[in-house]
Amino acid sequence: MNAFYAQSGGVTAVINASAAGVIEAAMKTKLINKVYAGRHGIVGALTEDLIDVSKESRATIKGLRYTPAGAFGSARYKLKSLEQDRAKYERLIEVFKAHDIGYFFYNGGNDSMDTANKVSQIGDQLGHKVICIGVPKTVDNDLPHTDCCPGFGSVAKYVAVSTREAALDVASMAKTSTKVFVMEVMGRHAGWIAAAGGLAGKGPDQPPHIILFPEIAFDKDAFLAKVKQCVTDYGYCVIVVSEGAHYADGKFLADAGTKDSFGHTQLGGVGPVVANMVREAHGYKYHWAVADYLQRASRHIASKVDVQQAYAMGRAAVELAVKGFDAVMPTIVRKKSKPYKWEVGYVKLSDVANVEKMVPRDFITADGFGITEKCRAYLQPLIEGEDYPPYKDGLPDYVKIKGVAVKKKLNTDFKP
Amino acid sequence: MNAFYAQSGGVTAVINASAAGVIEAAMKTKLINKVYAGRHGIVGALTEDLIDVSKESRATIKGLRYTPAGAFGSARYKLKSLEQDRAKYERLIEVFKAHDIGYFFYNGGNDSMDTANKVSQIGDQLGHKVICIGVPKTVDNDLPHTDCCPGFGSVAKYVAVSTREAALDVASMAKTSTKVFVMEVMGRHAGWIAAAGGLAGKGPDQPPHIILFPEIAFDKDAFLAKVKQCVTDYGYCVIVVSEGAHYADGKFLADAGTKDSFGHTQLGGVGPVVANMVREAHGYKYHWAVADYLQRASRHIASKVDVQQAYAMGRAAVELAVKGFDAVMPTIVRKKSKPYKWEVGYVKLSDVANVEKMVPRDFITADGFGITEKCRAYLQPLIEGEDYPPYKDGLPDYVKIKGVAVKKKLNTDFKP
């Protein structure tokens, strides 16, 4: 049987490392014949637009390990319940059947694990067995039952490094210029990325002085008082704010007013909102940065641990399939924090699907503006080590797939 | 005699490398006794707040080479003409005289070269000779008579790398999600940093598809038409916009409404302004990033050429002083582009002061949205090579000075 691999949702600096893990492991087992990848994720399966991975060179597959973003194309495309979207699930099985696909490796977050689980069920119902294995991926780090999620460690490293660097800049200038610097980071519901900013310094005088988490309702008065205290005591104030920061009533500090295809509110711009608040209240000169895609695409400063875990999760997914598992996802199991020791475990997809892991309250300081030692002990190992890509002409020499299409067998039109 | 070193204006990823160059060269010459640094630049001289650099360890001085931002503190503090600010210039000479300072190394941009030139003149007038040498520094790359300015190469590399990475992200997602990505970069008057984004790709289909320069008046209709063409032809559109992008009448696309201490308008937020324009006209889903201080502090991805040049400029400043030069600035002279060969030259401060070097028209494509091969040939060597800092616990292990104050001799109060 052949295998189908697809990337789903927001991409990361290391999702292609997971792809490399899947592909290289699949090449080693006799159970799997060819690996096909979905062009633009699950959309490629629905439209029978499959990429023949065997047409890619070994060097390209190897290069996926150090190439960020989704080399095969990803998709923000959610399949709803089996009842609501039955035609789509049936179409998937139809395409899988036509191409002798008996294995489905779905590289994504919560929603994707739910989809993979349903595909496993519908295949059984329709008499075409598909072994469905999830491959964890999300910069948000919000999947349960795994120590962390591939993609997160590298964003965490980027945010911690960037916060440390920008803070040095502000500290240099504060005497006569910028006193407040605001850095907006991703994390709609879970504040893991914002928390990672906390690794940039230790102790109340070291930046970042304030972190605004989605897990803590924003208290404007307490925030402004803290900014003033920092500028007074340390000469400047560095703030890391999560895009999901919100008031007690649930209203986001910044709401761009647009929604994505999942109906989620599209956020952006909480950085300038917070900076303006500070200026209005205290008149301090400020600067703000919004890292946006830079943070999750920043393969140039990826965490070595993260790259290793991303690759290991891809490989483990194939190994689980070979061992006869179905509807599971490999996980990272922490054995020790210092030095970091981890091994591969697994969990049922049904236990992962649509569950979000938030930053626990005891990872956040009592005042709600910082991370505790417990949080630091959890986060620190995940940003360990550098894994630099090769460079050419001063720029990272990332690979690009040829993307040769598999000949269509159905040739039926399907609008996803 | 002793030497006084000061950092001025916006800091960079490599200004401390210039400091290391000055300090290590000064330690080698018998002409210079001690090196004092201004705490917060020239403000430290005016307030007699001098740092005794001899109290720093060799390891710290060496570490300055890989530590971003201004280790001694910088200042946005402009001295006006000798007539308008005579008391301040006299104060400087008073402090220099009290501390046997006969050499002044001023590490900054256009304004600072003007100040250094005036200090040289006033010293002569007041009978306390001070050899004044400028050390070029500006991420804006707008100093004349030098191939480039230390600080620029590293921002250029950061912007090119970040654009390449974020563009891969957008390309992965564009089928079902974000189609337009806008990256805002620094450069109020000169578009060198924006131009560097152009190094991320080659050919019209490769991102960035559009660069908005301050040198080209913004034409909204032409811009929106080009965005549409890119999304239609390539599936997505990546835009690099300079903070100084403006309309034909000179009005900035984004004007935050605040001014800095020089009376310059404080800009910020042209990225979201441009993104909103696209959404209103075409309805495309967009993302935007504002790198702000991240770009100029990003020592983790510094250009090796830039680090070498920054260090060489610091060292050359001392060597020029030793040779008896006064009121000059060392320069970078390009001998060859491929492979890049350069040597150290010099220029009179009066020829540098307050002159801005813009991106020439023939470095920009006819349509005003891209860089020409000539521009590419100029820029490419400046981002060559990586020069990674040491890491500890997953983060760059930057040095911090002790900053021991020199005992005051005047003890007179001076409000700068």
PDB file of N, CA and C in Angstrom, chain A residues 9 11 40 69-70 74-76 157 164-165 168-169 172-173 175-176 178 181 199 266 286-290 292-293 296-301 380 383-384 386 388 391 393-396 398, chain B residues 9 11 40 69-70 74-76 157 164-165 168-169 172-173 175-176 178 181 199 266 285-290 292-293 296-301 380 384 386 388 391 393-396 398:
ATOM      1  N   GLY A   9      -2.773  23.399   8.605  1.00  0.00           N
ATOM      2  CA  GLY A   9      -2.782  24.575   9.462  1.00  0.00           C
ATOM      3  C   GLY A   9      -1.542  25.430   9.318  1.00  0.00           C
ATOM      4  N   VAL A  11       2.002  26.827   9.358  1.00  0.00           N
ATOM      5  CA  VAL A  11       3.242  26.069   9.246  1.00  0.00           C
ATOM      6  C   VAL A  11       4.240  26.512  10.317  1.00  0.00           C
ATOM      7  N   HIS A  40      -0.898  21.337  -0.971  1.00  0.00           N
ATOM      8  CA  HIS A  40      -1.743  22.129  -0.090  1.00  0.00           C
ATOM      9  C   HIS A  40      -2.574  21.234   0.829  1.00  0.00           C
ATOM     10  N   ALA A  69       8.629  26.307   6.873  1.00  0.00           N
ATOM     11  CA  ALA A  69       7.322  26.424   6.210  1.00  0.00           C
ATOM     12  C   ALA A  69       6.915  25.086   5.587  1.00  0.00           C
ATOM     13  N   GLY A  70       5.828  25.062   4.866  1.00  0.00           N
ATOM     14  CA  GLY A  70       5.286  23.800   4.350  1.00  0.00           C
ATOM     15  C   GLY A  70       5.727  23.564   2.915  1.00  0.00           C
ATOM     16  N   SER A  74       0.465  23.785   2.781  1.00  0.00           N
ATOM     17  CA  SER A  74      -0.419  23.445   3.887  1.00  0.00           C
ATOM     18  C   SER A  74      -1.802  23.999   3.575  1.00  0.00           C
ATOM     19  N   ALA A  75      -2.749  23.753   4.447  1.00  0.00           N
ATOM     20  CA  ALA A  75      -4.089  24.301   4.223  1.00  0.00           C
ATOM     21  C   ALA A  75      -4.776  24.592   5.547  1.00  0.00           C
ATOM     22  N   ARG A  76      -5.478  25.687   5.550  1.00  0.00           N
ATOM     23  CA  ARG A  76      -6.427  25.930   6.640  1.00  0.00           C
ATOM     24  C   ARG A  76      -7.769  25.438   6.107  1.00  0.00           C
ATOM     25  N   LYS A 157      12.470  29.880  20.999  1.00  0.00           N
ATOM     26  CA  LYS A 157      13.858  30.350  20.908  1.00  0.00           C
ATOM     27  C   LYS A 157      13.914  31.704  20.194  1.00  0.00           C
ATOM     28  N   ARG A 164      15.612  39.324  24.082  1.00  0.00           N
ATOM     29  CA  ARG A 164      16.899  39.679  24.703  1.00  0.00           C
ATOM     30  C   ARG A 164      17.612  40.755  23.871  1.00  0.00           C
ATOM     31  N   GLU A 165      17.627  40.582  22.573  1.00  0.00           N
ATOM     32  CA  GLU A 165      18.338  41.527  21.708  1.00  0.00           C
ATOM     33  C   GLU A 165      17.668  42.906  21.691  1.00  0.00           C
ATOM     34  N   LEU A 168      18.230  44.840  24.871  1.00  0.00           N
ATOM     35  CA  LEU A 168      19.544  45.479  24.962  1.00  0.00           C
ATOM     36  C   LEU A 168      19.523  46.812  24.216  1.00  0.00           C
ATOM     37  N   ASP A 169      18.823  46.823  23.090  1.00  0.00           N
ATOM     38  CA  ASP A 169      18.687  48.042  22.293  1.00  0.00           C
ATOM     39  C   ASP A 169      17.985  49.126  23.116  1.00  0.00           C
ATOM     40  N   SER A 172      19.994  50.570  25.905  1.00  0.00           N
ATOM     41  CA  SER A 172      21.023  51.513  25.428  1.00  0.00           C
ATOM     42  C   SER A 172      20.468  52.907  25.187  1.00  0.00           C
ATOM     43  N   MET A 173      19.224  52.961  24.763  1.00  0.00           N
ATOM     44  CA  MET A 173      18.641  54.210  24.272  1.00  0.00           C
ATOM     45  C   MET A 173      17.807  54.947  25.323  1.00  0.00           C
ATOM     46  N   LYS A 175      17.938  56.356  28.161  1.00  0.00           N
ATOM     47  CA  LYS A 175      18.282  57.608  28.842  1.00  0.00           C
ATOM     48  C   LYS A 175      17.706  58.836  28.125  1.00  0.00           C
ATOM     49  N   THR A 176      17.787  58.825  26.793  1.00  0.00           N
ATOM     50  CA  THR A 176      17.346  60.005  26.040  1.00  0.00           C
ATOM     51  C   THR A 176      16.242  59.711  25.028  1.00  0.00           C
ATOM     52  N   THR A 178      13.680  56.021  23.550  1.00  0.00           N
ATOM     53  CA  THR A 178      12.654  55.011  23.824  1.00  0.00           C
ATOM     54  C   THR A 178      12.758  54.412  25.227  1.00  0.00           C
ATOM     55  N   PHE A 181       9.247  49.288  25.230  1.00  0.00           N
ATOM     56  CA  PHE A 181       9.240  48.484  24.008  1.00  0.00           C
ATOM     57  C   PHE A 181       8.224  47.364  24.170  1.00  0.00           C
ATOM     58  N   LEU A 199      12.114  33.797  29.056  1.00  0.00           N
ATOM     59  CA  LEU A 199      13.441  33.173  29.151  1.00  0.00           C
ATOM     60  C   LEU A 199      14.566  34.175  28.873  1.00  0.00           C
ATOM     61  N   GLN A 266      -9.686  37.085  13.287  1.00  0.00           N
ATOM     62  CA  GLN A 266      -8.293  37.292  12.900  1.00  0.00           C
ATOM     63  C   GLN A 266      -7.721  38.447  13.705  1.00  0.00           C
ATOM     64  N   TYR A 286       7.855  55.263  22.935  1.00  0.00           N
ATOM     65  CA  TYR A 286       7.754  53.808  22.814  1.00  0.00           C
ATOM     66  C   TYR A 286       8.142  53.340  21.421  1.00  0.00           C
ATOM     67  N   HIS A 287       8.426  52.081  21.308  1.00  0.00           N
ATOM     68  CA  HIS A 287       8.548  51.368  20.043  1.00  0.00           C
ATOM     69  C   HIS A 287       7.804  50.055  20.188  1.00  0.00           C
ATOM     70  N   TRP A 288       7.351  49.509  19.085  1.00  0.00           N
ATOM     71  CA  TRP A 288       6.702  48.193  19.143  1.00  0.00           C
ATOM     72  C   TRP A 288       7.055  47.383  17.915  1.00  0.00           C
ATOM     73  N   ALA A 289       7.061  46.078  18.106  1.00  0.00           N
ATOM     74  CA  ALA A 289       7.340  45.148  17.013  1.00  0.00           C
ATOM     75  C   ALA A 289       6.254  44.084  16.981  1.00  0.00           C
ATOM     76  N   VAL A 290       5.931  43.661  15.777  1.00  0.00           N
ATOM     77  CA  VAL A 290       5.000  42.536  15.596  1.00  0.00           C
ATOM     78  C   VAL A 290       5.735  41.508  14.741  1.00  0.00           C
ATOM     79  N   ASP A 292       4.908  38.384  13.929  1.00  0.00           N
ATOM     80  CA  ASP A 292       4.018  37.682  13.003  1.00  0.00           C
ATOM     81  C   ASP A 292       4.702  36.436  12.407  1.00  0.00           C
ATOM     82  N   TYR A 293       4.618  36.249  11.098  1.00  0.00           N
ATOM     83  CA  TYR A 293       5.168  35.031  10.471  1.00  0.00           C
ATOM     84  C   TYR A 293       6.671  34.868  10.674  1.00  0.00           C
ATOM     85  N   ARG A 296       7.426  32.186  13.336  1.00  0.00           N
ATOM     86  CA  ARG A 296       7.195  30.756  13.129  1.00  0.00           C
ATOM     87  C   ARG A 296       7.938  30.214  11.909  1.00  0.00           C
ATOM     88  N   ALA A 297       8.506  31.105  11.109  1.00  0.00           N
ATOM     89  CA  ALA A 297       9.253  30.694   9.918  1.00  0.00           C
ATOM     90  C   ALA A 297      10.764  30.757  10.143  1.00  0.00           C
ATOM     91  N   SER A 298      11.163  31.206  11.324  1.00  0.00           N
ATOM     92  CA  SER A 298      12.568  31.544  11.569  1.00  0.00           C
ATOM     93  C   SER A 298      13.455  30.311  11.747  1.00  0.00           C
ATOM     94  N   ARG A 299      13.581  29.559  10.689  1.00  0.00           N
ATOM     95  CA  ARG A 299      14.430  28.360  10.731  1.00  0.00           C
ATOM     96  C   ARG A 299      15.888  28.703  11.013  1.00  0.00           C
ATOM     97  N   HIS A 300      16.294  29.932  10.676  1.00  0.00           N
ATOM     98  CA  HIS A 300      17.703  30.308  10.865  1.00  0.00           C
ATOM     99  C   HIS A 300      18.115  30.274  12.335  1.00  0.00           C
ATOM    100  N   ILE A 301      17.151  30.368  13.234  1.00  0.00           N
ATOM    101  CA  ILE A 301      17.479  30.338  14.664  1.00  0.00           C
ATOM    102  C   ILE A 301      16.668  29.240  15.371  1.00  0.00           C
ATOM    103  N   GLN A 380      12.920  25.922  29.354  1.00  0.00           N
ATOM    104  CA  GLN A 380      14.325  26.093  28.979  1.00  0.00           C
ATOM    105  C   GLN A 380      14.883  24.976  28.089  1.00  0.00           C
ATOM    106  N   ILE A 383      14.447  25.123  24.115  1.00  0.00           N
ATOM    107  CA  ILE A 383      15.157  26.043  23.200  1.00  0.00           C
ATOM    108  C   ILE A 383      16.645  25.703  23.117  1.00  0.00           C
ATOM    109  N   GLU A 384      17.020  24.565  23.668  1.00  0.00           N
ATOM    110  CA  GLU A 384      18.439  24.195  23.730  1.00  0.00           C
ATOM    111  C   GLU A 384      19.026  23.847  22.360  1.00  0.00           C
ATOM    112  N   GLU A 386      21.569  24.944  18.827  1.00  0.00           N
ATOM    113  CA  GLU A 386      21.355  25.626  17.552  1.00  0.00           C
ATOM    114  C   GLU A 386      21.506  24.578  16.444  1.00  0.00           C
ATOM    115  N   TYR A 388      21.922  25.337  12.650  1.00  0.00           N
ATOM    116  CA  TYR A 388      21.928  26.307  11.563  1.00  0.00           C
ATOM    117  C   TYR A 388      21.778  25.647  10.193  1.00  0.00           C
ATOM    118  N   TYR A 391      24.230  28.022   4.243  1.00  0.00           N
ATOM    119  CA  TYR A 391      24.046  29.338   3.621  1.00  0.00           C
ATOM    120  C   TYR A 391      24.710  29.391   2.253  1.00  0.00           C
ATOM    121  N   ASP A 393      25.525  32.624  -0.625  1.00  0.00           N
ATOM    122  CA  ASP A 393      25.419  34.061  -0.924  1.00  0.00           C
ATOM    123  C   ASP A 393      24.813  34.854   0.232  1.00  0.00           C
ATOM    124  N   GLY A 394      25.118  34.435   1.449  1.00  0.00           N
ATOM    125  CA  GLY A 394      24.648  35.185   2.609  1.00  0.00           C
ATOM    126  C   GLY A 394      23.248  34.856   3.067  1.00  0.00           C
ATOM    127  N   LEU A 395      22.594  33.929   2.368  1.00  0.00           N
ATOM    128  CA  LEU A 395      21.206  33.582   2.720  1.00  0.00           C
ATOM    129  C   LEU A 395      21.062  32.080   2.942  1.00  0.00           C
ATOM    130  N   PRO A 396      20.125  31.668   3.803  1.00  0.00           N
ATOM    131  CA  PRO A 396      19.906  30.235   4.018  1.00  0.00           C
ATOM    132  C   PRO A 396      19.516  29.573   2.699  1.00  0.00           C
ATOM    133  N   TYR A 398      17.631  27.143   1.395  1.00  0.00           N
ATOM    134  CA  TYR A 398      16.519  26.226   1.623  1.00  0.00           C
ATOM    135  C   TYR A 398      16.178  25.456   0.352  1.00  0.00           C
TER     136      TYR A 398
ATOM    137  N   GLY B   9      23.193  57.931  18.772  1.00  0.00           N
ATOM    138  CA  GLY B   9      22.032  57.632  17.931  1.00  0.00           C
ATOM    139  C   GLY B   9      21.567  56.194  18.065  1.00  0.00           C
ATOM    140  N   VAL B  11      21.226  52.388  17.970  1.00  0.00           N
ATOM    141  CA  VAL B  11      22.305  51.408  18.043  1.00  0.00           C
ATOM    142  C   VAL B  11      22.143  50.341  16.957  1.00  0.00           C
ATOM    143  N   HIS B  40      25.926  56.584  28.253  1.00  0.00           N
ATOM    144  CA  HIS B  40      24.901  57.185  27.401  1.00  0.00           C
ATOM    145  C   HIS B  40      25.504  58.241  26.499  1.00  0.00           C
ATOM    146  N   ALA B  69      23.668  46.161  20.294  1.00  0.00           N
ATOM    147  CA  ALA B  69      23.205  47.370  20.992  1.00  0.00           C
ATOM    148  C   ALA B  69      24.390  48.116  21.600  1.00  0.00           C
ATOM    149  N   GLY B  70      24.118  49.151  22.336  1.00  0.00           N
ATOM    150  CA  GLY B  70      25.178  50.009  22.853  1.00  0.00           C
ATOM    151  C   GLY B  70      25.569  49.639  24.265  1.00  0.00           C
ATOM    152  N   SER B  74      23.852  54.615  24.516  1.00  0.00           N
ATOM    153  CA  SER B  74      23.911  55.580  23.430  1.00  0.00           C
ATOM    154  C   SER B  74      23.000  56.752  23.794  1.00  0.00           C
ATOM    155  N   ALA B  75      22.958  57.749  22.932  1.00  0.00           N
ATOM    156  CA  ALA B  75      22.057  58.872  23.197  1.00  0.00           C
ATOM    157  C   ALA B  75      21.547  59.464  21.896  1.00  0.00           C
ATOM    158  N   ARG B  76      20.297  59.833  21.914  1.00  0.00           N
ATOM    159  CA  ARG B  76      19.760  60.691  20.853  1.00  0.00           C
ATOM    160  C   ARG B  76      19.865  62.096  21.408  1.00  0.00           C
ATOM    161  N   LYS B 157      21.018  41.664   6.170  1.00  0.00           N
ATOM    162  CA  LYS B 157      20.961  40.200   6.230  1.00  0.00           C
ATOM    163  C   LYS B 157      19.695  39.752   6.961  1.00  0.00           C
ATOM    164  N   ARG B 164      12.806  36.040   3.148  1.00  0.00           N
ATOM    165  CA  ARG B 164      12.806  34.715   2.514  1.00  0.00           C
ATOM    166  C   ARG B 164      11.999  33.711   3.350  1.00  0.00           C
ATOM    167  N   GLU B 165      12.197  33.721   4.645  1.00  0.00           N
ATOM    168  CA  GLU B 165      11.508  32.754   5.507  1.00  0.00           C
ATOM    169  C   GLU B 165      10.000  33.009   5.562  1.00  0.00           C
ATOM    170  N   LEU B 168       8.237  31.976   2.416  1.00  0.00           N
ATOM    171  CA  LEU B 168       7.992  30.529   2.303  1.00  0.00           C
ATOM    172  C   LEU B 168       6.725  30.165   3.078  1.00  0.00           C
ATOM    173  N   ASP B 169       6.543  30.808   4.215  1.00  0.00           N
ATOM    174  CA  ASP B 169       5.357  30.579   5.034  1.00  0.00           C
ATOM    175  C   ASP B 169       4.099  30.965   4.251  1.00  0.00           C
ATOM    176  N   SER B 172       3.210  28.674   1.442  1.00  0.00           N
ATOM    177  CA  SER B 172       2.614  27.413   1.917  1.00  0.00           C
ATOM    178  C   SER B 172       1.125  27.547   2.193  1.00  0.00           C
ATOM    179  N   MET B 173       0.734  28.733   2.633  1.00  0.00           N
ATOM    180  CA  MET B 173      -0.616  28.919   3.159  1.00  0.00           C
ATOM    181  C   MET B 173      -1.586  29.525   2.149  1.00  0.00           C
ATOM    182  N   LYS B 175      -2.972  29.048  -0.683  1.00  0.00           N
ATOM    183  CA  LYS B 175      -4.090  28.363  -1.343  1.00  0.00           C
ATOM    184  C   LYS B 175      -5.410  28.555  -0.589  1.00  0.00           C
ATOM    185  N   THR B 176      -5.344  28.475   0.735  1.00  0.00           N
ATOM    186  CA  THR B 176      -6.584  28.556   1.520  1.00  0.00           C
ATOM    187  C   THR B 176      -6.598  29.679   2.551  1.00  0.00           C
ATOM    188  N   THR B 178      -3.748  33.142   4.024  1.00  0.00           N
ATOM    189  CA  THR B 178      -3.070  34.420   3.761  1.00  0.00           C
ATOM    190  C   THR B 178      -2.503  34.509   2.343  1.00  0.00           C
ATOM    191  N   PHE B 181       1.410  39.327   2.332  1.00  0.00           N
ATOM    192  CA  PHE B 181       2.204  39.541   3.541  1.00  0.00           C
ATOM    193  C   PHE B 181       2.987  40.835   3.384  1.00  0.00           C
ATOM    194  N   LEU B 199      16.989  41.030  -1.829  1.00  0.00           N
ATOM    195  CA  LEU B 199      17.957  39.934  -1.956  1.00  0.00           C
ATOM    196  C   LEU B 199      17.319  38.573  -1.689  1.00  0.00           C
ATOM    197  N   GLN B 266       7.963  60.762  14.480  1.00  0.00           N
ATOM    198  CA  GLN B 266       8.171  59.362  14.852  1.00  0.00           C
ATOM    199  C   GLN B 266       7.214  58.494  14.057  1.00  0.00           C
ATOM    200  N   LYS B 285      -6.924  38.010   2.234  1.00  0.00           N
ATOM    201  CA  LYS B 285      -6.493  37.832   3.617  1.00  0.00           C
ATOM    202  C   LYS B 285      -5.016  38.203   3.710  1.00  0.00           C
ATOM    203  N   TYR B 286      -4.654  38.918   4.753  1.00  0.00           N
ATOM    204  CA  TYR B 286      -3.280  39.429   4.860  1.00  0.00           C
ATOM    205  C   TYR B 286      -2.698  39.173   6.241  1.00  0.00           C
ATOM    206  N   HIS B 287      -1.409  39.262   6.313  1.00  0.00           N
ATOM    207  CA  HIS B 287      -0.663  39.322   7.568  1.00  0.00           C
ATOM    208  C   HIS B 287       0.378  40.408   7.417  1.00  0.00           C
ATOM    209  N   TRP B 288       0.795  40.981   8.523  1.00  0.00           N
ATOM    210  CA  TRP B 288       1.871  41.983   8.446  1.00  0.00           C
ATOM    211  C   TRP B 288       2.791  41.842   9.660  1.00  0.00           C
ATOM    212  N   ALA B 289       4.024  42.207   9.440  1.00  0.00           N
ATOM    213  CA  ALA B 289       5.018  42.192  10.516  1.00  0.00           C
ATOM    214  C   ALA B 289       5.735  43.530  10.553  1.00  0.00           C
ATOM    215  N   VAL B 290       6.081  43.940  11.751  1.00  0.00           N
ATOM    216  CA  VAL B 290       6.892  45.152  11.932  1.00  0.00           C
ATOM    217  C   VAL B 290       8.106  44.728  12.750  1.00  0.00           C
ATOM    218  N   ASP B 292      10.879  46.400  13.528  1.00  0.00           N
ATOM    219  CA  ASP B 292      11.329  47.432  14.469  1.00  0.00           C
ATOM    220  C   ASP B 292      12.724  47.117  15.029  1.00  0.00           C
ATOM    221  N   TYR B 293      12.912  47.238  16.336  1.00  0.00           N
ATOM    222  CA  TYR B 293      14.244  47.048  16.931  1.00  0.00           C
ATOM    223  C   TYR B 293      14.831  45.658  16.679  1.00  0.00           C
ATOM    224  N   ARG B 296      17.566  45.737  13.957  1.00  0.00           N
ATOM    225  CA  ARG B 296      18.878  46.364  14.144  1.00  0.00           C
ATOM    226  C   ARG B 296      19.629  45.779  15.340  1.00  0.00           C
ATOM    227  N   ALA B 297      18.947  44.962  16.144  1.00  0.00           N
ATOM    228  CA  ALA B 297      19.584  44.341  17.319  1.00  0.00           C
ATOM    229  C   ALA B 297      19.939  42.879  17.052  1.00  0.00           C
ATOM    230  N   SER B 298      19.612  42.391  15.876  1.00  0.00           N
ATOM    231  CA  SER B 298      19.674  40.949  15.604  1.00  0.00           C
ATOM    232  C   SER B 298      21.100  40.449  15.381  1.00  0.00           C
ATOM    233  N   ARG B 299      21.889  40.516  16.422  1.00  0.00           N
ATOM    234  CA  ARG B 299      23.273  40.045  16.342  1.00  0.00           C
ATOM    235  C   ARG B 299      23.345  38.551  16.042  1.00  0.00           C
ATOM    236  N   HIS B 300      22.280  37.807  16.392  1.00  0.00           N
ATOM    237  CA  HIS B 300      22.317  36.356  16.187  1.00  0.00           C
ATOM    238  C   HIS B 300      22.438  35.994  14.710  1.00  0.00           C
ATOM    239  N   ILE B 301      22.052  36.919  13.820  1.00  0.00           N
ATOM    240  CA  ILE B 301      22.144  36.635  12.382  1.00  0.00           C
ATOM    241  C   ILE B 301      22.951  37.732  11.680  1.00  0.00           C
ATOM    242  N   GLN B 380      24.740  42.491  -2.266  1.00  0.00           N
ATOM    243  CA  GLN B 380      24.983  41.091  -1.920  1.00  0.00           C
ATOM    244  C   GLN B 380      26.243  40.863  -1.062  1.00  0.00           C
ATOM    245  N   GLU B 384      27.348  38.860   3.304  1.00  0.00           N
ATOM    246  CA  GLU B 384      28.090  37.599   3.207  1.00  0.00           C
ATOM    247  C   GLU B 384      28.624  37.108   4.560  1.00  0.00           C
ATOM    248  N   GLU B 386      28.383  34.299   8.055  1.00  0.00           N
ATOM    249  CA  GLU B 386      27.697  34.295   9.341  1.00  0.00           C
ATOM    250  C   GLU B 386      28.764  34.424  10.435  1.00  0.00           C
ATOM    251  N   TYR B 388      28.246  33.761  14.217  1.00  0.00           N
ATOM    252  CA  TYR B 388      27.330  33.466  15.321  1.00  0.00           C
ATOM    253  C   TYR B 388      27.951  33.765  16.688  1.00  0.00           C
ATOM    254  N   TYR B 391      26.497  30.653  22.635  1.00  0.00           N
ATOM    255  CA  TYR B 391      25.194  30.446  23.271  1.00  0.00           C
ATOM    256  C   TYR B 391      25.363  29.776  24.632  1.00  0.00           C
ATOM    257  N   ASP B 393      22.551  28.029  27.535  1.00  0.00           N
ATOM    258  CA  ASP B 393      21.157  27.719  27.870  1.00  0.00           C
ATOM    259  C   ASP B 393      20.188  28.099  26.742  1.00  0.00           C
ATOM    260  N   GLY B 394      20.654  27.942  25.510  1.00  0.00           N
ATOM    261  CA  GLY B 394      19.768  28.192  24.374  1.00  0.00           C
ATOM    262  C   GLY B 394      19.687  29.634  23.928  1.00  0.00           C
ATOM    263  N   LEU B 395      20.406  30.516  24.622  1.00  0.00           N
ATOM    264  CA  LEU B 395      20.340  31.946  24.300  1.00  0.00           C
ATOM    265  C   LEU B 395      21.733  32.510  24.054  1.00  0.00           C
ATOM    266  N   PRO B 396      21.843  33.542  23.205  1.00  0.00           N
ATOM    267  CA  PRO B 396      23.152  34.158  22.970  1.00  0.00           C
ATOM    268  C   PRO B 396      23.704  34.699  24.300  1.00  0.00           C
ATOM    269  N   TYR B 398      25.546  37.193  25.600  1.00  0.00           N
ATOM    270  CA  TYR B 398      26.104  38.517  25.379  1.00  0.00           C
ATOM    271  C   TYR B 398      26.767  39.046  26.649  1.00  0.00           C
TER     272      TYR B 398
END
